CSV table of C-alpha atoms in Angstrom, one decimal:
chain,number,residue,atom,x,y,z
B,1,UNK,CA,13.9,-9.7,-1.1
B,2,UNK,CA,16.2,-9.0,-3.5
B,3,UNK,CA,14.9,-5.2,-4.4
B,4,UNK,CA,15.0,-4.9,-0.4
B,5,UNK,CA,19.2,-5.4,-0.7
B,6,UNK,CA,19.6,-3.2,-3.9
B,7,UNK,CA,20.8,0.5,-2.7
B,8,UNK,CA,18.1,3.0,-3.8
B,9,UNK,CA,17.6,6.8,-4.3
B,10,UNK,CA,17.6,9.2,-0.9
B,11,UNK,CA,14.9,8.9,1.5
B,12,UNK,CA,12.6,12.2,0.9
B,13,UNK,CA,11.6,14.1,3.9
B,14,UNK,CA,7.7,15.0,4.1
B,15,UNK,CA,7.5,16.1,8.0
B,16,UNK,CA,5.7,19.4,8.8
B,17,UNK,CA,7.8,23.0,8.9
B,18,UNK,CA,9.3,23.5,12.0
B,19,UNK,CA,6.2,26.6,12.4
B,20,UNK,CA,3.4,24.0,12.5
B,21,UNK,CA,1.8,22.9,15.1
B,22,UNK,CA,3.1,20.0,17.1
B,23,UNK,CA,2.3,16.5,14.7
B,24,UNK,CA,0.8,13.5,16.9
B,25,UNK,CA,3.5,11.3,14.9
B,26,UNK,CA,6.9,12.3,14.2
B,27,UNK,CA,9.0,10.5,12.3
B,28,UNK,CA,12.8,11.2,11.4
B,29,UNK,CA,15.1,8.5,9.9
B,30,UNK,CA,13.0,5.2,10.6
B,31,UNK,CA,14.9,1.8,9.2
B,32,UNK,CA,14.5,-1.5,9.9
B,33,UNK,CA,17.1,-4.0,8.8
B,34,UNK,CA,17.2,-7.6,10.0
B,35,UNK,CA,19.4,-10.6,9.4
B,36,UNK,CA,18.9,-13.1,7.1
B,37,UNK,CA,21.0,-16.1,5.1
B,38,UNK,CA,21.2,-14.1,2.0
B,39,UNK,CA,22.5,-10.8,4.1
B,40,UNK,CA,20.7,-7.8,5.8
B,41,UNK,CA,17.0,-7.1,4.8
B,42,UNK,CA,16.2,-3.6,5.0
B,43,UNK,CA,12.1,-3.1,5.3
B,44,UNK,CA,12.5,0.5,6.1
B,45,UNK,CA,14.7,2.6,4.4
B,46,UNK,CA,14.8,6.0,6.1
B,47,UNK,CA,11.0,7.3,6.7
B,48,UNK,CA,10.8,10.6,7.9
B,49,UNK,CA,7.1,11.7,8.1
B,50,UNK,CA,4.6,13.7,10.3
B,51,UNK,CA,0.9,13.5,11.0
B,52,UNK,CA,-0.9,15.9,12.7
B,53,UNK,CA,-3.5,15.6,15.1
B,54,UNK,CA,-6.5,14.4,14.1
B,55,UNK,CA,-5.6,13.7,10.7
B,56,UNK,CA,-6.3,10.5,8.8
B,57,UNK,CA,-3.7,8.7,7.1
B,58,UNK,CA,-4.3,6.0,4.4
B,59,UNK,CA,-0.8,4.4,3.8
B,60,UNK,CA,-0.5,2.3,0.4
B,61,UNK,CA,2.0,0.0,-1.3
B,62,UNK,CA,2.2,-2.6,-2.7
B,63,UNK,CA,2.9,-6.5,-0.6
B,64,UNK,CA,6.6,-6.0,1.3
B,65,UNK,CA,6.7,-2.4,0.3
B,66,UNK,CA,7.0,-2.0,4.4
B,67,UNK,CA,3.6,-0.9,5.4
B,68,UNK,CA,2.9,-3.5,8.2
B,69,UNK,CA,6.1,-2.8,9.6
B,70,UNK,CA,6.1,0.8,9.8
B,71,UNK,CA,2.3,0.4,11.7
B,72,UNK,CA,4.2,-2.4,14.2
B,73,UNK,CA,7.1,0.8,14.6
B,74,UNK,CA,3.9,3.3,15.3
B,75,UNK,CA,2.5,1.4,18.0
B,76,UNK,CA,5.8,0.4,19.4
B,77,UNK,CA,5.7,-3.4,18.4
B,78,UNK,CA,8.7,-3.3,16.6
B,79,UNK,CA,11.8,-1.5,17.2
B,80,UNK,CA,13.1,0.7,14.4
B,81,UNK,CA,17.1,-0.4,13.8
B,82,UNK,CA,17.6,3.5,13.3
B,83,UNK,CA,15.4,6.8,13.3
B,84,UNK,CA,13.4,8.1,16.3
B,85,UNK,CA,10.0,7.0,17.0
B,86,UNK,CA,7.8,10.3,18.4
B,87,UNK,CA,4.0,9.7,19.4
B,88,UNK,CA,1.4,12.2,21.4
B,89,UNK,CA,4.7,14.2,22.3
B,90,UNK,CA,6.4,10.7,23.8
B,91,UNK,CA,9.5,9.3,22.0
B,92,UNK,CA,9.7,5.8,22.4
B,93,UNK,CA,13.3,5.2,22.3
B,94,UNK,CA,13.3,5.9,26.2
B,95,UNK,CA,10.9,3.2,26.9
B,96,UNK,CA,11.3,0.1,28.1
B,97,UNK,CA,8.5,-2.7,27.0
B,98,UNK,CA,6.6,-2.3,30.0
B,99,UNK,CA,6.2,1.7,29.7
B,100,UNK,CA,5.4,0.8,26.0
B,101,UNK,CA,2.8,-1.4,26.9
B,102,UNK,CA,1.1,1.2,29.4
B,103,UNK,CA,1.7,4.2,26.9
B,104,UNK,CA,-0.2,2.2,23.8
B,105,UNK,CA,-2.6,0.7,26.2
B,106,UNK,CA,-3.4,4.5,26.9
B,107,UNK,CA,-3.0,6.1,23.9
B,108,UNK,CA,-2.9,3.8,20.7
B,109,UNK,CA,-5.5,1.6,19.6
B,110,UNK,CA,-5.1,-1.0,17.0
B,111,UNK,CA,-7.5,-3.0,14.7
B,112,UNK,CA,-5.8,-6.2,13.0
B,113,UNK,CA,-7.1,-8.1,9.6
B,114,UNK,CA,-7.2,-11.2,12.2
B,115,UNK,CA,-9.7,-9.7,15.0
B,116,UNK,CA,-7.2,-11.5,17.6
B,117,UNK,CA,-10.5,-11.3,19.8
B,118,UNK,CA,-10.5,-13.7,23.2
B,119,UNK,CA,-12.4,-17.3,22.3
B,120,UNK,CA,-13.2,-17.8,25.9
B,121,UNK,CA,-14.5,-14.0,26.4
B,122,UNK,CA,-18.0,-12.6,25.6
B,123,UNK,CA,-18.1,-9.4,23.4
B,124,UNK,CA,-18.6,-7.2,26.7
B,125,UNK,CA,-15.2,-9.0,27.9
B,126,UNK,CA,-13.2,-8.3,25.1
B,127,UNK,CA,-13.4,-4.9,24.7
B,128,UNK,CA,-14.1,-4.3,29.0
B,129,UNK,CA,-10.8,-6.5,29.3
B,130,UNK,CA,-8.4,-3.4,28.8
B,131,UNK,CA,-10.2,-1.0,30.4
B,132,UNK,CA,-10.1,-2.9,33.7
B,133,UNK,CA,-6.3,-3.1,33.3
B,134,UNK,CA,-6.1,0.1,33.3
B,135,UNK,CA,-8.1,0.5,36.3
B,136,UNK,CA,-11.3,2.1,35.0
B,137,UNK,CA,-14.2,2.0,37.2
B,138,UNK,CA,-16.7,2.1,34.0
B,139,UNK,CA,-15.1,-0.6,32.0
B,140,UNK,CA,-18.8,-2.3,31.2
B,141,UNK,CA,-20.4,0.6,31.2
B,142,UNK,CA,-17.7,2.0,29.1
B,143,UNK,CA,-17.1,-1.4,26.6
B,144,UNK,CA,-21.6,-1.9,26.4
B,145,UNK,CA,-21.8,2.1,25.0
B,146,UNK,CA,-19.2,1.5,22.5
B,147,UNK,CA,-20.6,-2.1,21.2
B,148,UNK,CA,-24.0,0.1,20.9
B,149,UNK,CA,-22.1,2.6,19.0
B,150,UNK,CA,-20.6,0.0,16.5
B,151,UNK,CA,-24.0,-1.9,16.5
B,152,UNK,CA,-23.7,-4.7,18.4
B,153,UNK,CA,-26.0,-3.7,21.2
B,154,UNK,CA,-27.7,-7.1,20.8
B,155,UNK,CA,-24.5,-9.6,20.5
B,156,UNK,CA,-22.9,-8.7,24.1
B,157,UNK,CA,-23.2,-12.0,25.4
B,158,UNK,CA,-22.1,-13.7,22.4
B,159,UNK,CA,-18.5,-15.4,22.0
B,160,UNK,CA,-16.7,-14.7,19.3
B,161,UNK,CA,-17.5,-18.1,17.6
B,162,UNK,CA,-20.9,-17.1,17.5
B,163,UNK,CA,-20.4,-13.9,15.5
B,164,UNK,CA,-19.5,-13.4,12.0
B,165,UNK,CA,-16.3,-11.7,10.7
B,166,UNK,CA,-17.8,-8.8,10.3
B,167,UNK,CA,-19.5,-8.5,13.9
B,168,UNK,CA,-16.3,-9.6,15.3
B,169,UNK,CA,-14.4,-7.0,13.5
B,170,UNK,CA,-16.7,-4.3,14.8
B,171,UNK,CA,-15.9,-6.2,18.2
B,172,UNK,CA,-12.0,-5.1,17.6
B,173,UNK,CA,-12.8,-1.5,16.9
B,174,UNK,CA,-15.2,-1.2,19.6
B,175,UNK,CA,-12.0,-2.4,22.1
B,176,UNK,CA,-9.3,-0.4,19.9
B,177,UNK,CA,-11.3,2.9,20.7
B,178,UNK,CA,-13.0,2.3,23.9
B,179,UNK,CA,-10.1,3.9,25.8
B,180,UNK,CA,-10.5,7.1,24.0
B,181,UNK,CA,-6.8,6.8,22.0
B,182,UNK,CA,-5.3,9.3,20.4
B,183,UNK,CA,-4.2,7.5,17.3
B,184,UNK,CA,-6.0,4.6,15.9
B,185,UNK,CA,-4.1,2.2,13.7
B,186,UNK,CA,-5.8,-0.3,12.0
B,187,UNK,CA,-3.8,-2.5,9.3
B,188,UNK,CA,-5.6,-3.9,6.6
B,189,UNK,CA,-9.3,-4.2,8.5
B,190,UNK,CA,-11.7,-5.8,5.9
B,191,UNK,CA,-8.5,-8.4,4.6
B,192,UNK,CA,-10.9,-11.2,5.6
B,193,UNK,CA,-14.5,-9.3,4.9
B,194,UNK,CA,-16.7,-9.7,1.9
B,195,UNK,CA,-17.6,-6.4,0.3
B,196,UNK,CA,-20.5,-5.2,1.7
B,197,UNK,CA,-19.7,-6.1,5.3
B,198,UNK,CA,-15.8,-4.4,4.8
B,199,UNK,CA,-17.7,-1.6,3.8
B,200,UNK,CA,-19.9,-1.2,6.8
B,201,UNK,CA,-16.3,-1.8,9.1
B,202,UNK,CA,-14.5,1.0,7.2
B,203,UNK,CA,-17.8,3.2,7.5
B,204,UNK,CA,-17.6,2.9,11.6
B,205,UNK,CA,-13.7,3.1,11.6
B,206,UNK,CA,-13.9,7.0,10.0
B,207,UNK,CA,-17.5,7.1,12.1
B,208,UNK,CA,-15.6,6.6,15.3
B,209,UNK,CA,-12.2,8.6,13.8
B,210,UNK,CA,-14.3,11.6,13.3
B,211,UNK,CA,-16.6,11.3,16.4
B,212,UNK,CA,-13.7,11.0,18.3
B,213,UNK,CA,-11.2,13.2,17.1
B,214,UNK,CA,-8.3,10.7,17.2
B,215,UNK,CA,-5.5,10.1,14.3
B,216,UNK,CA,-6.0,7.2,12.2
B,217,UNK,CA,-3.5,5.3,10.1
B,218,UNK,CA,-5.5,3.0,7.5
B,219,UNK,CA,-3.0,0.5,6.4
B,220,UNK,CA,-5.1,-0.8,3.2
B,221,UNK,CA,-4.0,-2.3,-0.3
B,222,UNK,CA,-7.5,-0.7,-1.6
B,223,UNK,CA,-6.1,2.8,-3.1
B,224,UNK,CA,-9.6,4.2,-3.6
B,225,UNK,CA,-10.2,3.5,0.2
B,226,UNK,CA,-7.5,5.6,0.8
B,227,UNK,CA,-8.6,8.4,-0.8
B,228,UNK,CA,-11.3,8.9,2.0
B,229,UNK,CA,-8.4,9.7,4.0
B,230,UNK,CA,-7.0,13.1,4.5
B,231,UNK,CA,-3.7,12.0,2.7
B,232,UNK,CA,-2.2,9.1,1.0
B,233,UNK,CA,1.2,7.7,1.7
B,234,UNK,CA,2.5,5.7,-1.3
B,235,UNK,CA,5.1,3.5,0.0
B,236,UNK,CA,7.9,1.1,-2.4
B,237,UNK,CA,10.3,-1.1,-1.3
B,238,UNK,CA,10.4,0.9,2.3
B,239,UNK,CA,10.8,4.2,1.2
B,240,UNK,CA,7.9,6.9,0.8
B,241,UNK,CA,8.0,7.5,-2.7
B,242,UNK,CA,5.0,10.0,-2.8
B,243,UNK,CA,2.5,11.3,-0.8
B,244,UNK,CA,-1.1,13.1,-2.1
B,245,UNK,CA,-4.0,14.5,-0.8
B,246,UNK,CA,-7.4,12.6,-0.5
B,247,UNK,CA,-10.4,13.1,-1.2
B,248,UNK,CA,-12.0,12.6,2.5
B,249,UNK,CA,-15.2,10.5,3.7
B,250,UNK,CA,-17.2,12.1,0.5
B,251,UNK,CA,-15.1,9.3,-1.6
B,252,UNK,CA,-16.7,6.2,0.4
B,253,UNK,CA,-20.4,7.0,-0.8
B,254,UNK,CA,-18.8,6.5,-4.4
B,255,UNK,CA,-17.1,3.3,-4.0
């Protein structure tokens, strides 16, 4: 906490120039402070960064370095104490929580380390459930052609308690991208995965990334998984203190 309260070099800038084309995420001057006994905590310390469309993002750092907190910020979970929040050409500063919960519902999928799946629900269920809120006529159609696409063609009647962590991760994808969402945030997704099965996940996640087009954001500890990203985003004590190109998909056949 302590290197949280110590003041710090000046934030470093790495959004696109002004001639690019428009970024999916826009970032400009993102903090997040909040109270505590010993004085104000400062997680985020001034990120300005942009991400184009269609680009994957592997952001790195080390435990309370901030990189939880800035994925909370990019799907509107948490609400920056400064800075301006810009997604798919929507800022969110303007939103209230119920137009945030429509906009991410439509445009923002998320895959957790903790599945956060329904106990009571079938596999079908959990991933149909959003899709019905948001009024889609296909929503089993839709949520049976992505469970075949993430391999669980054979599981859709199965609860969560009766699938492994693995198979219920691949559940959580199949729901974060069934909607079709423009950016896909998933924050460390094979934390509670062995290796061969984490492998497989992280395989489907840049499977369904590339299929689909969308923007991904790969919160991951794992610095060689990053590399299969686009760029890496090196993150210390809530500043970005460097940012370098990866080496793309080719770089999970060698892990």
């Amino acid at each position: 906490m302590r290197a949280h309260l110590l003041a710090g070099p000046a934030p470093r800038d790495f959004r696109m120039d002004a001639s690019a084309p428009q970024p999916l995420i826009a970032l400009s001057g993102i903090e997040v402070s909040l109270p505590s006994e010993a004085g104000l905590v400062h997680i985020l310390r001034g990120i300005d960064l942009d991400v184009a469309d269609g680009e994957a993002v592997g952001l790195v750092g080390p435990s309370g370095s901030g990189k939880s907190t800035l994925l909370m910020v990019l799907a509107g979970l948490e609400r920056p104490t400064a800075g301006e929040v810009r997604v798919a050409g929507r800022t969110f500063a303007g939103m209230d929580e119920d137009a945030l919960a429509l906009f991410r519902r439509d445009n923002i999928g998320v895959v957790f380390q903790s599945f956060h799946l329904i106990a009571t629900m079938t596999a079908l269920e959990n991933v149909a459930v959003p899709l019905e809120f948001a009024g889609r006529r296909d929503a089993f159609d839709r949520a049976g052609a992505e469970l075949e696409a993430v391999g669980l063609g054979h599981r859709l009647g199965h609860y969560p308690s009766q699938l492994s962590g693995g198979e219920q991760q691949r559940v959580a994808l199949a729901r974060a991208v069934a909607a079709g969402p423009k950016l896909l945030l998933a924050d460390e997704p094979t934390g509670n995965l062995d290796g061969a099965t984490g492998a497989a996940v992280i395989d489907l996640i840049f499977a369904r990334h590339a299929r689909l087009g969308t923007t991904l954001v790969l919160i991951t500890h794992d610095v060689a998984l990053a590399s299969a990203c686009d760029r890496i985003v090196q993150l210390k004590d809530g500043r970005i203190e460097s940012i370098a190109p990866g080496a793309g998909r080719g770089a999970l056949a060698a892990r």
